[in-house]
Amino acid sequence: MPKFRTVRGMRDFLPKQARIMRYIESLTREIAKLYGFKEIITPVVESYELLAAKSGEEIRQRMYAFKDLGGRKVGLRPEFTASIARLVATTLRNEPKPLRLFCVGSLYRYDEPQFGRYREFWQSNFELIGSKNPEADVEILTLTNDLMQKVGVQNYWFKIGHMGILRGMLAEEGIKEENQNPVMQKFDKKLWEEGLNMLKKLKVSEKCLRTIKSLIEIRGAKTEEVLEEIRKRVKDYESSVSAVENLGEILNLSFESGVKFNVSIEPAFARGLEYYTGMIFEVFVPELEIALGGGGRYDKLIELFGGEPTPAVGVAHGIDRIMLAMEKQKIKPKIPMEPLVVIIPVENELKSKALELAIHLRRRHVCAEVEVMGRTVTRALQDADRRGATHVVLVAPRELKRRKVVVRNMRLREQKTVDLEKLPNEILGG
Ligand code: AMP
């Protein structure tokens, strides 16, 4: 037999990592609950057509796409938003708005594997559907900020922009959306020169080129100043000016509500996914060059999938990358250490008693493992220590006759005889 290993770009999560992954997931669930987002579970496999419709060339090319045995062209989801837009355009069409939907799960992109970039990765995804107002954008920013706080990452900041700034200019220059998209993808990757060259070929005016070039250089944290600077530069493009105003409204509303997060406003910031129409953002920490999460407003997507015109704003948090950020910043997850009991029968005849005792303890919410390797007591004790057991219960004939067991506290290295009835309290109480 060959030595099997994981397929390139795929990873196993061993217990230590799985525990942290699930811990982060549990924090995203807490956020969903606190903000009123209801969980939905959508399929990993969707029709290729749906997934390819509006995700952008970049993601289309990296999709796990194949024909199923029935000859249908399908794909593994590279993101959640398409599935959610499908639902909102169909099954949830007549649901009262807003809808607040939350999903968490694995996604698949045939990216080149590298640090923080995997072919299977995990996201928590929040979509607020039905509102065009800035307060909806603020909710998405705020919940992302809350998640970062809960995780405990330090010195994170929001890179923030607005798709309407560049797209507004290009539309006024008569550039069709499908021709704008490849330029946005270049800008998303900071390939500024390549993007500008594409624009030259599309014959945008000199003024437009100059303005975009000057926007690339602007970035800063002082909201009023930066926005004023952008406004000055795009003043001849009406829809870009209103995009800047919309961004200003969102940021002011956030700060007036008392949320505190660091921002870097970047007017030439674009995102690879094609469907964004308004405010866009990504979250970074100094230790990683890759984003921990990203999102924005997408007001046309649901209509594109045959639904009513429905404005929406959302975010996806990269769970794998949040895990990396925690590792880099040496942040320990705040997972309470639960007591773990290992039950060791001192003789073969007491196996059933050990099993029975384990069942009894589990019913009282005590985590219990039974020694199943037939080890001697000494060996079993050593093994329990290695496994991080907080207590060992020795089931021995003499004590059992008096309805007692011997409990060894592994941390204090103390041993005492305890009544069976009092055992759960003995363990849970300390
Ligand atoms: P996107 O759906 O591209 O907006 O990505 C949202 C977030 O998902 C990113 O900010 C990352 O944190 C995470 N992410 C995207 N692609 C990958 C990947 N290949 N590996 C790990 N995380 C990813």
Tab-separated table of C-alpha atoms and ligand atoms in Angstrom:
chain	number	residue	atom	x	y	z
A	1	MET	CA	0.000	0.000	0.000
A	2	PRO	CA	1.257	3.530	-0.705
A	3	LYS	CA	1.664	5.876	2.253
A	4	PHE	CA	-1.454	7.985	2.203
A	5	ARG	CA	-1.311	11.662	3.000
A	6	THR	CA	-3.634	14.611	2.711
A	7	VAL	CA	-4.220	16.037	-0.738
A	8	ARG	CA	-2.167	19.166	-1.470
A	9	GLY	CA	-3.707	22.236	0.135
A	10	MET	CA	-5.830	20.149	2.565
A	11	ARG	CA	-5.099	19.852	6.259
A	12	ASP	CA	-5.977	17.694	9.234
A	13	PHE	CA	-6.908	19.441	12.435
A	14	LEU	CA	-5.546	17.368	15.301
A	15	PRO	CA	-7.285	17.671	18.706
A	16	LYS	CA	-5.272	20.695	19.852
A	17	GLN	CA	-5.972	22.654	16.665
A	18	ALA	CA	-9.545	21.404	16.326
A	19	ARG	CA	-10.198	22.637	19.855
A	20	ILE	CA	-9.006	26.162	18.979
A	21	MET	CA	-10.868	26.131	15.682
A	22	ARG	CA	-14.105	25.166	17.417
A	23	TYR	CA	-13.421	27.740	20.118
A	24	ILE	CA	-13.231	30.516	17.497
A	25	GLU	CA	-16.329	29.076	15.870
A	26	SER	CA	-18.109	29.224	19.235
A	27	LEU	CA	-17.207	32.913	19.524
A	28	THR	CA	-18.698	33.581	16.096
A	29	ARG	CA	-21.861	31.792	17.232
A	30	GLU	CA	-21.994	33.972	20.325
A	31	ILE	CA	-21.712	37.066	18.136
A	32	ALA	CA	-24.462	35.742	15.840
A	33	LYS	CA	-26.730	35.254	18.842
A	34	LEU	CA	-25.973	38.660	20.321
A	35	TYR	CA	-26.652	40.436	17.026
A	36	GLY	CA	-29.763	38.426	16.103
A	37	PHE	CA	-28.272	36.523	13.155
A	38	LYS	CA	-29.965	33.171	12.572
A	39	GLU	CA	-27.897	30.243	11.408
A	40	ILE	CA	-28.607	28.597	8.076
A	41	ILE	CA	-26.826	25.573	6.668
A	42	THR	CA	-26.351	25.512	2.908
A	43	PRO	CA	-24.817	22.731	0.783
A	44	VAL	CA	-21.105	22.479	0.058
A	45	VAL	CA	-21.991	21.465	-3.518
A	46	GLU	CA	-23.888	24.034	-5.582
A	47	SER	CA	-24.515	24.447	-9.290
A	48	TYR	CA	-21.475	25.746	-11.105
A	49	GLU	CA	-23.607	28.379	-12.763
A	50	LEU	CA	-24.663	29.854	-9.436
A	51	LEU	CA	-21.143	29.869	-8.001
A	52	ALA	CA	-19.628	31.320	-11.161
A	53	ALA	CA	-22.275	33.967	-11.728
A	54	LYS	CA	-20.797	36.867	-9.858
A	55	SER	CA	-17.828	35.734	-7.836
A	56	GLY	CA	-15.226	37.181	-10.173
A	57	GLU	CA	-12.748	35.710	-12.624
A	58	GLU	CA	-10.176	35.059	-9.927
A	59	ILE	CA	-12.461	32.777	-7.941
A	60	ARG	CA	-14.076	31.259	-11.046
A	61	GLN	CA	-10.697	30.025	-12.209
A	62	ARG	CA	-9.899	28.544	-8.843
A	63	MET	CA	-13.125	26.713	-8.329
A	64	TYR	CA	-13.298	22.981	-7.625
A	65	ALA	CA	-15.713	22.314	-10.492
A	66	PHE	CA	-16.725	18.950	-11.885
A	67	LYS	CA	-19.564	16.992	-13.416
A	68	ASP	CA	-21.442	14.810	-10.959
A	69	LEU	CA	-22.500	11.302	-11.930
A	70	GLY	CA	-25.774	12.685	-13.263
A	71	GLY	CA	-23.859	14.939	-15.649
A	72	ARG	CA	-24.634	18.167	-13.753
A	73	LYS	CA	-21.921	20.791	-13.709
A	74	VAL	CA	-21.349	21.523	-10.034
A	75	GLY	CA	-18.756	23.133	-7.801
A	76	LEU	CA	-17.590	23.105	-4.200
A	77	ARG	CA	-18.573	26.452	-2.703
A	78	PRO	CA	-15.728	28.983	-2.769
A	79	GLU	CA	-17.794	31.401	-0.627
A	80	PHE	CA	-21.164	31.556	1.135
A	81	THR	CA	-22.644	34.667	-0.393
A	82	ALA	CA	-23.834	33.051	-3.650
A	83	SER	CA	-25.788	30.369	-1.729
A	84	ILE	CA	-27.361	33.013	0.475
A	85	ALA	CA	-28.301	35.196	-2.492
A	86	ARG	CA	-29.885	32.105	-4.095
A	87	LEU	CA	-31.984	31.519	-0.990
A	88	VAL	CA	-33.030	35.144	-0.684
A	89	ALA	CA	-34.003	35.206	-4.359
A	90	THR	CA	-36.087	32.026	-4.007
A	91	THR	CA	-37.221	30.354	-0.761
A	92	LEU	CA	-36.813	33.419	1.425
A	93	ARG	CA	-38.134	35.801	-1.216
A	94	ASN	CA	-41.233	36.829	0.727
A	95	GLU	CA	-39.683	36.862	4.191
A	96	PRO	CA	-39.987	40.215	5.959
A	97	LYS	CA	-36.781	42.229	5.807
A	98	PRO	CA	-34.241	42.646	7.191
A	99	LEU	CA	-32.907	39.123	7.203
A	100	ARG	CA	-29.928	38.471	9.411
A	101	LEU	CA	-28.282	35.230	8.319
A	102	PHE	CA	-25.245	33.474	9.707
A	103	CYS	CA	-23.322	30.460	8.382
A	104	VAL	CA	-20.140	28.760	9.375
A	105	GLY	CA	-18.335	26.023	7.471
A	106	SER	CA	-15.660	25.022	5.035
A	107	LEU	CA	-14.991	26.561	1.637
A	108	TYR	CA	-12.854	25.425	-1.271
A	109	ARG	CA	-10.578	27.378	-3.577
A	110	TYR	CA	-7.813	25.967	-5.735
A	111	ASP	CA	-5.402	28.644	-4.504
A	112	GLU	CA	-1.646	28.092	-4.542
A	113	PRO	CA	-1.040	26.758	-1.013
A	114	GLN	CA	1.097	29.110	1.046
A	115	PHE	CA	1.208	30.599	4.506
A	116	GLY	CA	-2.392	31.311	5.529
A	117	ARG	CA	-3.809	30.243	2.183
A	118	TYR	CA	-5.355	26.814	1.988
A	119	ARG	CA	-7.530	24.976	-0.498
A	120	GLU	CA	-9.989	24.114	2.232
A	121	PHE	CA	-10.583	26.851	4.752
A	122	TRP	CA	-13.216	27.909	7.241
A	123	GLN	CA	-15.299	31.027	7.502
A	124	SER	CA	-18.018	32.482	9.634
A	125	ASN	CA	-20.258	34.538	7.454
A	126	PHE	CA	-22.798	37.198	8.377
A	127	GLU	CA	-25.263	38.763	5.921
A	128	LEU	CA	-27.658	41.605	6.739
A	129	ILE	CA	-30.184	41.695	3.934
A	130	GLY	CA	-32.787	44.293	3.036
A	131	SER	CA	-31.355	47.586	4.254
A	132	LYS	CA	-29.519	50.164	2.192
A	133	ASN	CA	-28.878	52.357	5.217
A	134	PRO	CA	-25.476	53.050	6.734
A	135	GLU	CA	-26.570	51.643	10.099
A	136	ALA	CA	-26.642	48.191	8.460
A	137	ASP	CA	-23.022	48.654	7.318
A	138	VAL	CA	-22.152	49.770	10.839
A	139	GLU	CA	-23.667	46.613	12.337
A	140	ILE	CA	-21.408	44.473	10.129
A	141	LEU	CA	-18.318	46.498	11.055
A	142	THR	CA	-19.250	46.463	14.736
A	143	LEU	CA	-19.846	42.738	14.940
A	144	THR	CA	-16.503	42.121	13.249
A	145	ASN	CA	-14.875	44.434	15.753
A	146	ASP	CA	-16.592	42.557	18.597
A	147	LEU	CA	-15.339	39.245	17.248
A	148	MET	CA	-11.751	40.532	17.158
A	149	GLN	CA	-12.165	41.753	20.752
A	150	LYS	CA	-13.579	38.423	21.891
A	151	VAL	CA	-10.768	36.515	20.191
A	152	GLY	CA	-8.330	38.903	21.859
A	153	VAL	CA	-6.153	39.799	18.842
A	154	GLN	CA	-4.174	42.979	19.385
A	155	ASN	CA	-3.493	46.032	17.209
A	156	TYR	CA	-5.855	45.006	14.443
A	157	TRP	CA	-7.169	47.559	12.009
A	158	PHE	CA	-9.833	47.884	9.368
A	159	LYS	CA	-8.717	48.720	5.852
A	160	ILE	CA	-11.764	50.412	4.465
A	161	GLY	CA	-12.872	51.803	1.139
A	162	HIS	CA	-15.871	52.102	-1.146
A	163	MET	CA	-16.344	50.384	-4.500
A	164	GLY	CA	-18.403	53.356	-5.662
A	165	ILE	CA	-15.356	55.637	-5.728
A	166	LEU	CA	-13.515	53.871	-8.569
A	167	ARG	CA	-16.533	52.292	-10.217
A	168	GLY	CA	-18.374	55.645	-10.158
A	169	MET	CA	-15.537	57.328	-12.035
A	170	LEU	CA	-15.206	54.523	-14.555
A	171	ALA	CA	-18.950	54.389	-15.192
A	172	GLU	CA	-18.980	58.122	-15.834
A	173	GLU	CA	-16.097	57.549	-18.233
A	174	GLY	CA	-18.337	55.122	-20.107
A	175	ILE	CA	-16.471	51.937	-19.089
A	176	LYS	CA	-18.809	48.963	-18.923
A	177	GLU	CA	-18.934	46.936	-15.713
A	178	GLU	CA	-17.486	43.817	-17.330
A	179	ASN	CA	-14.476	45.858	-18.429
A	180	GLN	CA	-14.117	47.403	-14.981
A	181	ASN	CA	-13.954	43.991	-13.268
A	182	PRO	CA	-10.482	42.889	-14.443
A	183	VAL	CA	-9.098	46.285	-13.443
A	184	MET	CA	-10.589	45.912	-9.959
A	185	GLN	CA	-8.948	42.517	-9.672
A	186	LYS	CA	-5.543	44.009	-10.478
A	187	PHE	CA	-6.112	46.745	-7.903
A	188	ASP	CA	-7.216	44.142	-5.356
A	189	LYS	CA	-3.787	42.539	-5.768
A	190	LYS	CA	-2.068	45.935	-5.608
A	191	LEU	CA	-0.942	45.489	-9.230
A	192	TRP	CA	-1.528	49.195	-9.772
A	193	GLU	CA	0.516	49.599	-12.956
A	194	GLU	CA	-1.188	46.670	-14.658
A	195	GLY	CA	-4.595	48.052	-13.728
A	196	LEU	CA	-3.693	51.514	-14.983
A	197	ASN	CA	-2.431	50.070	-18.266
A	198	MET	CA	-5.719	48.270	-18.733
A	199	LEU	CA	-7.497	51.573	-18.193
A	200	LYS	CA	-5.284	53.253	-20.796
A	201	LYS	CA	-6.296	50.579	-23.277
A	202	LEU	CA	-9.925	51.208	-22.412
A	203	LYS	CA	-9.263	54.833	-23.376
A	204	VAL	CA	-10.284	56.549	-20.165
A	205	SER	CA	-9.477	60.266	-20.078
A	206	GLU	CA	-6.125	61.590	-18.879
A	207	LYS	CA	-7.956	63.284	-16.016
A	208	CYS	CA	-9.430	59.964	-14.890
A	209	LEU	CA	-6.034	58.256	-15.001
A	210	ARG	CA	-4.441	61.090	-13.062
A	211	THR	CA	-7.170	61.020	-10.447
A	212	ILE	CA	-6.952	57.252	-9.953
A	213	LYS	CA	-3.153	57.431	-9.708
A	214	SER	CA	-3.452	60.065	-7.025
A	215	LEU	CA	-6.051	57.996	-5.151
A	216	ILE	CA	-3.666	55.055	-4.979
A	217	GLU	CA	-1.367	57.101	-2.812
A	218	ILE	CA	-3.991	58.225	-0.342
A	219	ARG	CA	-4.455	56.318	2.878
A	220	GLY	CA	-4.885	57.367	6.430
A	221	ALA	CA	-6.647	57.065	9.720
A	222	LYS	CA	-7.927	60.621	10.148
A	223	THR	CA	-11.404	60.146	8.753
A	224	GLU	CA	-12.395	63.775	8.117
A	225	GLU	CA	-9.071	64.754	6.568
A	226	VAL	CA	-8.728	61.721	4.327
A	227	LEU	CA	-12.310	61.838	3.120
A	228	GLU	CA	-11.978	65.554	2.337
A	229	GLU	CA	-8.823	64.854	0.353
A	230	ILE	CA	-10.561	62.130	-1.658
A	231	ARG	CA	-13.616	64.309	-2.200
A	232	LYS	CA	-11.408	67.061	-3.631
A	233	ARG	CA	-9.787	64.697	-6.092
A	234	VAL	CA	-12.958	63.049	-7.383
A	235	LYS	CA	-15.061	66.220	-7.369
A	236	ASP	CA	-15.860	66.033	-11.094
A	237	TYR	CA	-17.404	62.581	-10.751
A	238	GLU	CA	-20.801	62.877	-9.131
A	239	SER	CA	-21.282	59.221	-8.189
A	240	SER	CA	-17.767	58.985	-6.717
A	241	VAL	CA	-18.543	62.007	-4.557
A	242	SER	CA	-21.692	60.336	-3.240
A	243	ALA	CA	-19.680	57.162	-2.562
A	244	VAL	CA	-17.269	59.222	-0.439
A	245	GLU	CA	-20.214	60.754	1.382
A	246	ASN	CA	-21.705	57.331	2.051
A	247	LEU	CA	-18.382	56.116	3.469
A	248	GLY	CA	-18.218	59.223	5.658
A	249	GLU	CA	-21.730	58.573	6.959
A	250	ILE	CA	-20.876	54.967	7.830
A	251	LEU	CA	-17.671	55.889	9.636
A	252	ASN	CA	-19.229	58.810	11.512
A	253	LEU	CA	-22.152	56.707	12.595
A	254	SER	CA	-19.743	54.031	13.863
A	255	PHE	CA	-17.671	56.466	15.859
A	256	GLU	CA	-20.692	58.384	17.184
A	257	SER	CA	-22.100	55.078	18.459
A	258	GLY	CA	-18.963	54.714	20.532
A	259	VAL	CA	-17.323	51.829	18.652
A	260	LYS	CA	-13.585	52.075	18.736
A	261	PHE	CA	-11.514	50.560	15.988
A	262	ASN	CA	-8.524	51.680	14.009
A	263	VAL	CA	-9.148	52.373	10.365
A	264	SER	CA	-7.033	53.003	7.339
A	265	ILE	CA	-9.146	54.608	4.636
A	266	GLU	CA	-7.915	53.572	1.202
A	267	PRO	CA	-9.900	54.909	-1.763
A	268	ALA	CA	-8.190	52.701	-4.386
A	269	PHE	CA	-8.776	49.540	-2.360
A	270	ALA	CA	-10.815	47.049	-4.406
A	271	ARG	CA	-11.948	43.505	-3.686
A	272	GLY	CA	-11.649	40.489	-5.938
A	273	LEU	CA	-15.276	39.467	-5.577
A	274	GLU	CA	-17.181	41.285	-8.295
A	275	TYR	CA	-20.454	41.823	-6.540
A	276	TYR	CA	-19.496	44.574	-4.110
A	277	THR	CA	-21.192	47.892	-4.789
A	278	GLY	CA	-20.579	50.002	-1.681
A	279	MET	CA	-18.413	50.116	1.433
A	280	ILE	CA	-15.750	47.382	1.478
A	281	PHE	CA	-13.330	46.404	4.225
A	282	GLU	CA	-10.717	43.926	5.396
A	283	VAL	CA	-9.233	43.311	8.823
A	284	PHE	CA	-5.490	43.007	9.389
A	285	VAL	CA	-3.014	42.484	12.210
A	286	PRO	CA	0.608	43.700	11.966
A	287	GLU	CA	2.022	40.145	12.143
A	288	LEU	CA	0.239	38.888	8.999
A	289	GLU	CA	0.096	40.330	5.524
A	290	ILE	CA	-3.116	38.497	4.738
A	291	ALA	CA	-6.584	39.586	5.844
A	292	LEU	CA	-8.374	37.956	8.778
A	293	GLY	CA	-11.716	38.798	7.251
A	294	GLY	CA	-13.407	40.929	4.698
A	295	GLY	CA	-16.752	42.113	3.539
A	296	GLY	CA	-18.836	44.884	2.184
A	297	ARG	CA	-22.068	46.004	0.589
A	298	TYR	CA	-23.536	44.222	-2.402
A	299	ASP	CA	-26.811	45.795	-3.487
A	300	LYS	CA	-27.309	44.137	-6.885
A	301	LEU	CA	-26.465	40.482	-6.299
A	302	ILE	CA	-29.858	39.215	-5.189
A	303	GLU	CA	-31.529	40.846	-8.187
A	304	LEU	CA	-28.952	39.175	-10.404
A	305	PHE	CA	-30.108	35.805	-9.103
A	306	GLY	CA	-33.711	36.615	-10.006
A	307	GLY	CA	-34.833	38.102	-6.696
A	308	GLU	CA	-36.389	41.460	-5.950
A	309	PRO	CA	-33.910	44.334	-5.900
A	310	THR	CA	-32.537	43.851	-2.371
A	311	PRO	CA	-29.680	45.776	-0.811
A	312	ALA	CA	-27.365	43.745	1.434
A	313	VAL	CA	-24.144	43.959	3.384
A	314	GLY	CA	-22.043	41.172	4.842
A	315	VAL	CA	-18.730	39.873	6.084
A	316	ALA	CA	-16.738	36.647	6.072
A	317	HIS	CA	-14.221	35.980	8.839
A	318	GLY	CA	-11.379	33.588	8.029
A	319	ILE	CA	-11.268	31.200	10.997
A	320	ASP	CA	-7.948	29.624	9.916
A	321	ARG	CA	-6.343	33.037	9.721
A	322	ILE	CA	-7.748	34.186	13.055
A	323	MET	CA	-6.128	31.039	14.462
A	324	LEU	CA	-2.808	32.022	12.854
A	325	ALA	CA	-3.078	35.537	14.283
A	326	MET	CA	-3.695	34.092	17.758
A	327	GLU	CA	-0.641	31.876	17.374
A	328	LYS	CA	1.554	34.753	16.190
A	329	GLN	CA	0.377	36.986	19.029
A	330	LYS	CA	0.621	34.140	21.535
A	331	ILE	CA	-3.008	34.465	22.553
A	332	LYS	CA	-4.287	31.503	24.520
A	333	PRO	CA	-7.929	30.616	23.920
A	334	LYS	CA	-10.046	31.154	27.001
A	335	ILE	CA	-11.365	27.613	27.107
A	336	PRO	CA	-12.169	26.572	30.684
A	337	MET	CA	-10.256	23.439	31.680
A	338	GLU	CA	-12.839	20.858	32.592
A	339	PRO	CA	-11.962	18.120	35.044
A	340	LEU	CA	-11.154	14.807	33.413
A	341	VAL	CA	-11.429	11.592	35.348
A	342	VAL	CA	-9.737	8.351	34.415
A	343	ILE	CA	-11.304	5.301	36.040
A	344	ILE	CA	-9.034	2.348	36.667
A	345	PRO	CA	-10.314	-1.021	37.870
A	346	VAL	CA	-7.621	-2.570	40.013
A	347	GLU	CA	-8.760	-6.099	39.080
A	348	ASN	CA	-10.292	-7.622	35.963
A	349	GLU	CA	-13.472	-8.554	37.840
A	350	LEU	CA	-14.161	-4.865	38.471
A	351	LYS	CA	-14.285	-3.830	34.807
A	352	SER	CA	-18.064	-3.679	34.773
A	353	LYS	CA	-18.036	-1.571	37.944
A	354	ALA	CA	-15.557	0.841	36.322
A	355	LEU	CA	-17.752	1.136	33.228
A	356	GLU	CA	-20.844	1.627	35.382
A	357	LEU	CA	-19.151	4.334	37.405
A	358	ALA	CA	-18.109	6.145	34.222
A	359	ILE	CA	-21.716	6.158	32.995
A	360	HIS	CA	-22.869	7.464	36.346
A	361	LEU	CA	-20.309	10.293	36.320
A	362	ARG	CA	-21.100	11.315	32.732
A	363	ARG	CA	-24.775	11.591	33.678
A	364	ARG	CA	-23.654	14.106	36.272
A	365	HIS	CA	-21.708	16.013	33.547
A	366	VAL	CA	-18.298	14.793	34.626
A	367	CYS	CA	-15.973	13.831	31.736
A	368	ALA	CA	-14.808	10.291	32.374
A	369	GLU	CA	-12.559	7.852	30.542
A	370	VAL	CA	-12.229	4.204	31.428
A	371	GLU	CA	-8.875	2.453	31.293
A	372	VAL	CA	-9.351	0.147	28.291
A	373	MET	CA	-5.813	-1.085	27.635
A	374	GLY	CA	-5.715	-3.624	30.464
A	375	ARG	CA	-2.729	-1.830	32.002
A	376	THR	CA	-1.448	-2.347	35.505
A	377	VAL	CA	-2.451	0.332	38.010
A	378	THR	CA	1.022	1.911	37.962
A	379	ARG	CA	1.117	2.061	34.176
A	380	ALA	CA	-2.467	3.295	33.989
A	381	LEU	CA	-1.638	6.062	36.480
A	382	GLN	CA	1.341	7.148	34.410
A	383	ASP	CA	-0.806	7.186	31.307
A	384	ALA	CA	-3.561	9.195	33.043
A	385	ASP	CA	-0.932	11.759	34.008
A	386	ARG	CA	0.329	11.980	30.438
A	387	ARG	CA	-3.222	12.477	29.206
A	388	GLY	CA	-3.771	15.411	31.527
A	389	ALA	CA	-6.335	13.744	33.790
A	390	THR	CA	-7.225	15.904	36.780
A	391	HIS	CA	-8.392	12.903	38.802
A	392	VAL	CA	-7.956	9.166	38.813
A	393	VAL	CA	-10.561	6.939	40.417
A	394	LEU	CA	-9.333	3.541	41.528
A	395	VAL	CA	-12.060	0.948	41.763
A	396	ALA	CA	-10.831	-1.540	44.359
A	397	PRO	CA	-12.690	-4.449	46.049
A	398	ARG	CA	-12.218	-3.451	49.682
A	399	GLU	CA	-13.439	0.138	49.213
A	400	LEU	CA	-16.211	-0.856	46.837
A	401	LYS	CA	-17.715	-3.142	49.485
A	402	ARG	CA	-18.198	-0.014	51.633
A	403	ARG	CA	-19.584	1.892	48.547
A	404	LYS	CA	-16.395	3.913	48.320
A	405	VAL	CA	-13.611	4.495	45.790
A	406	VAL	CA	-10.101	5.887	45.982
A	407	VAL	CA	-9.751	9.292	44.310
A	408	ARG	CA	-6.350	10.627	43.403
A	409	ASN	CA	-6.109	14.341	42.681
A	410	MET	CA	-3.402	14.420	40.036
A	411	ARG	CA	-2.553	18.082	40.496
A	412	LEU	CA	-2.234	18.035	44.263
A	413	ARG	CA	-0.841	14.495	44.208
A	414	GLU	CA	-3.229	13.654	47.039
A	415	GLN	CA	-5.296	10.561	47.509
A	416	LYS	CA	-8.415	9.964	49.561
A	417	THR	CA	-11.304	7.576	49.932
A	418	VAL	CA	-14.655	9.020	48.888
A	419	ASP	CA	-18.271	7.812	49.112
A	420	LEU	CA	-19.642	6.876	45.681
A	421	GLU	CA	-22.535	9.312	46.189
A	422	LYS	CA	-20.157	12.158	46.867
A	423	LEU	CA	-17.826	11.429	43.952
A	424	PRO	CA	-19.246	13.904	41.362
A	425	ASN	CA	-19.120	16.769	43.881
A	426	GLU	CA	-15.637	15.799	44.966
A	427	ILE	CA	-14.471	16.107	41.361
A	428	LEU	CA	-16.477	19.117	40.237
A	429	GLY	CA	-15.855	20.947	43.486
A	430	GLY	CA	-12.129	20.810	43.078
B	1	AMP	P1	-13.272	36.477	0.757
B	1	AMP	O1	-14.400	35.484	0.697
B	1	AMP	O2	-12.291	36.309	-0.357
B	1	AMP	O3	-13.757	37.860	0.966
B	1	AMP	O4	-12.428	36.097	2.040
B	1	AMP	C1	-12.854	36.378	3.324
B	1	AMP	C2	-11.825	35.856	4.302
B	1	AMP	O5	-11.712	34.442	4.182
B	1	AMP	C3	-10.426	36.358	4.043
B	1	AMP	O6	-10.215	37.612	4.634
B	1	AMP	C4	-9.597	35.266	4.704
B	1	AMP	O7	-9.516	35.483	6.092
B	1	AMP	C5	-10.392	34.025	4.438
B	1	AMP	N1	-9.835	33.309	3.254
B	1	AMP	C6	-10.089	33.537	1.958
B	1	AMP	N2	-9.409	32.668	1.172
B	1	AMP	C7	-8.688	31.874	2.004
B	1	AMP	C8	-7.777	30.773	1.821
B	1	AMP	N3	-7.472	30.298	0.612
B	1	AMP	N4	-7.234	30.207	2.924
B	1	AMP	C9	-7.537	30.650	4.169
B	1	AMP	N5	-8.380	31.667	4.397
B	1	AMP	C10	-8.974	32.281	3.351
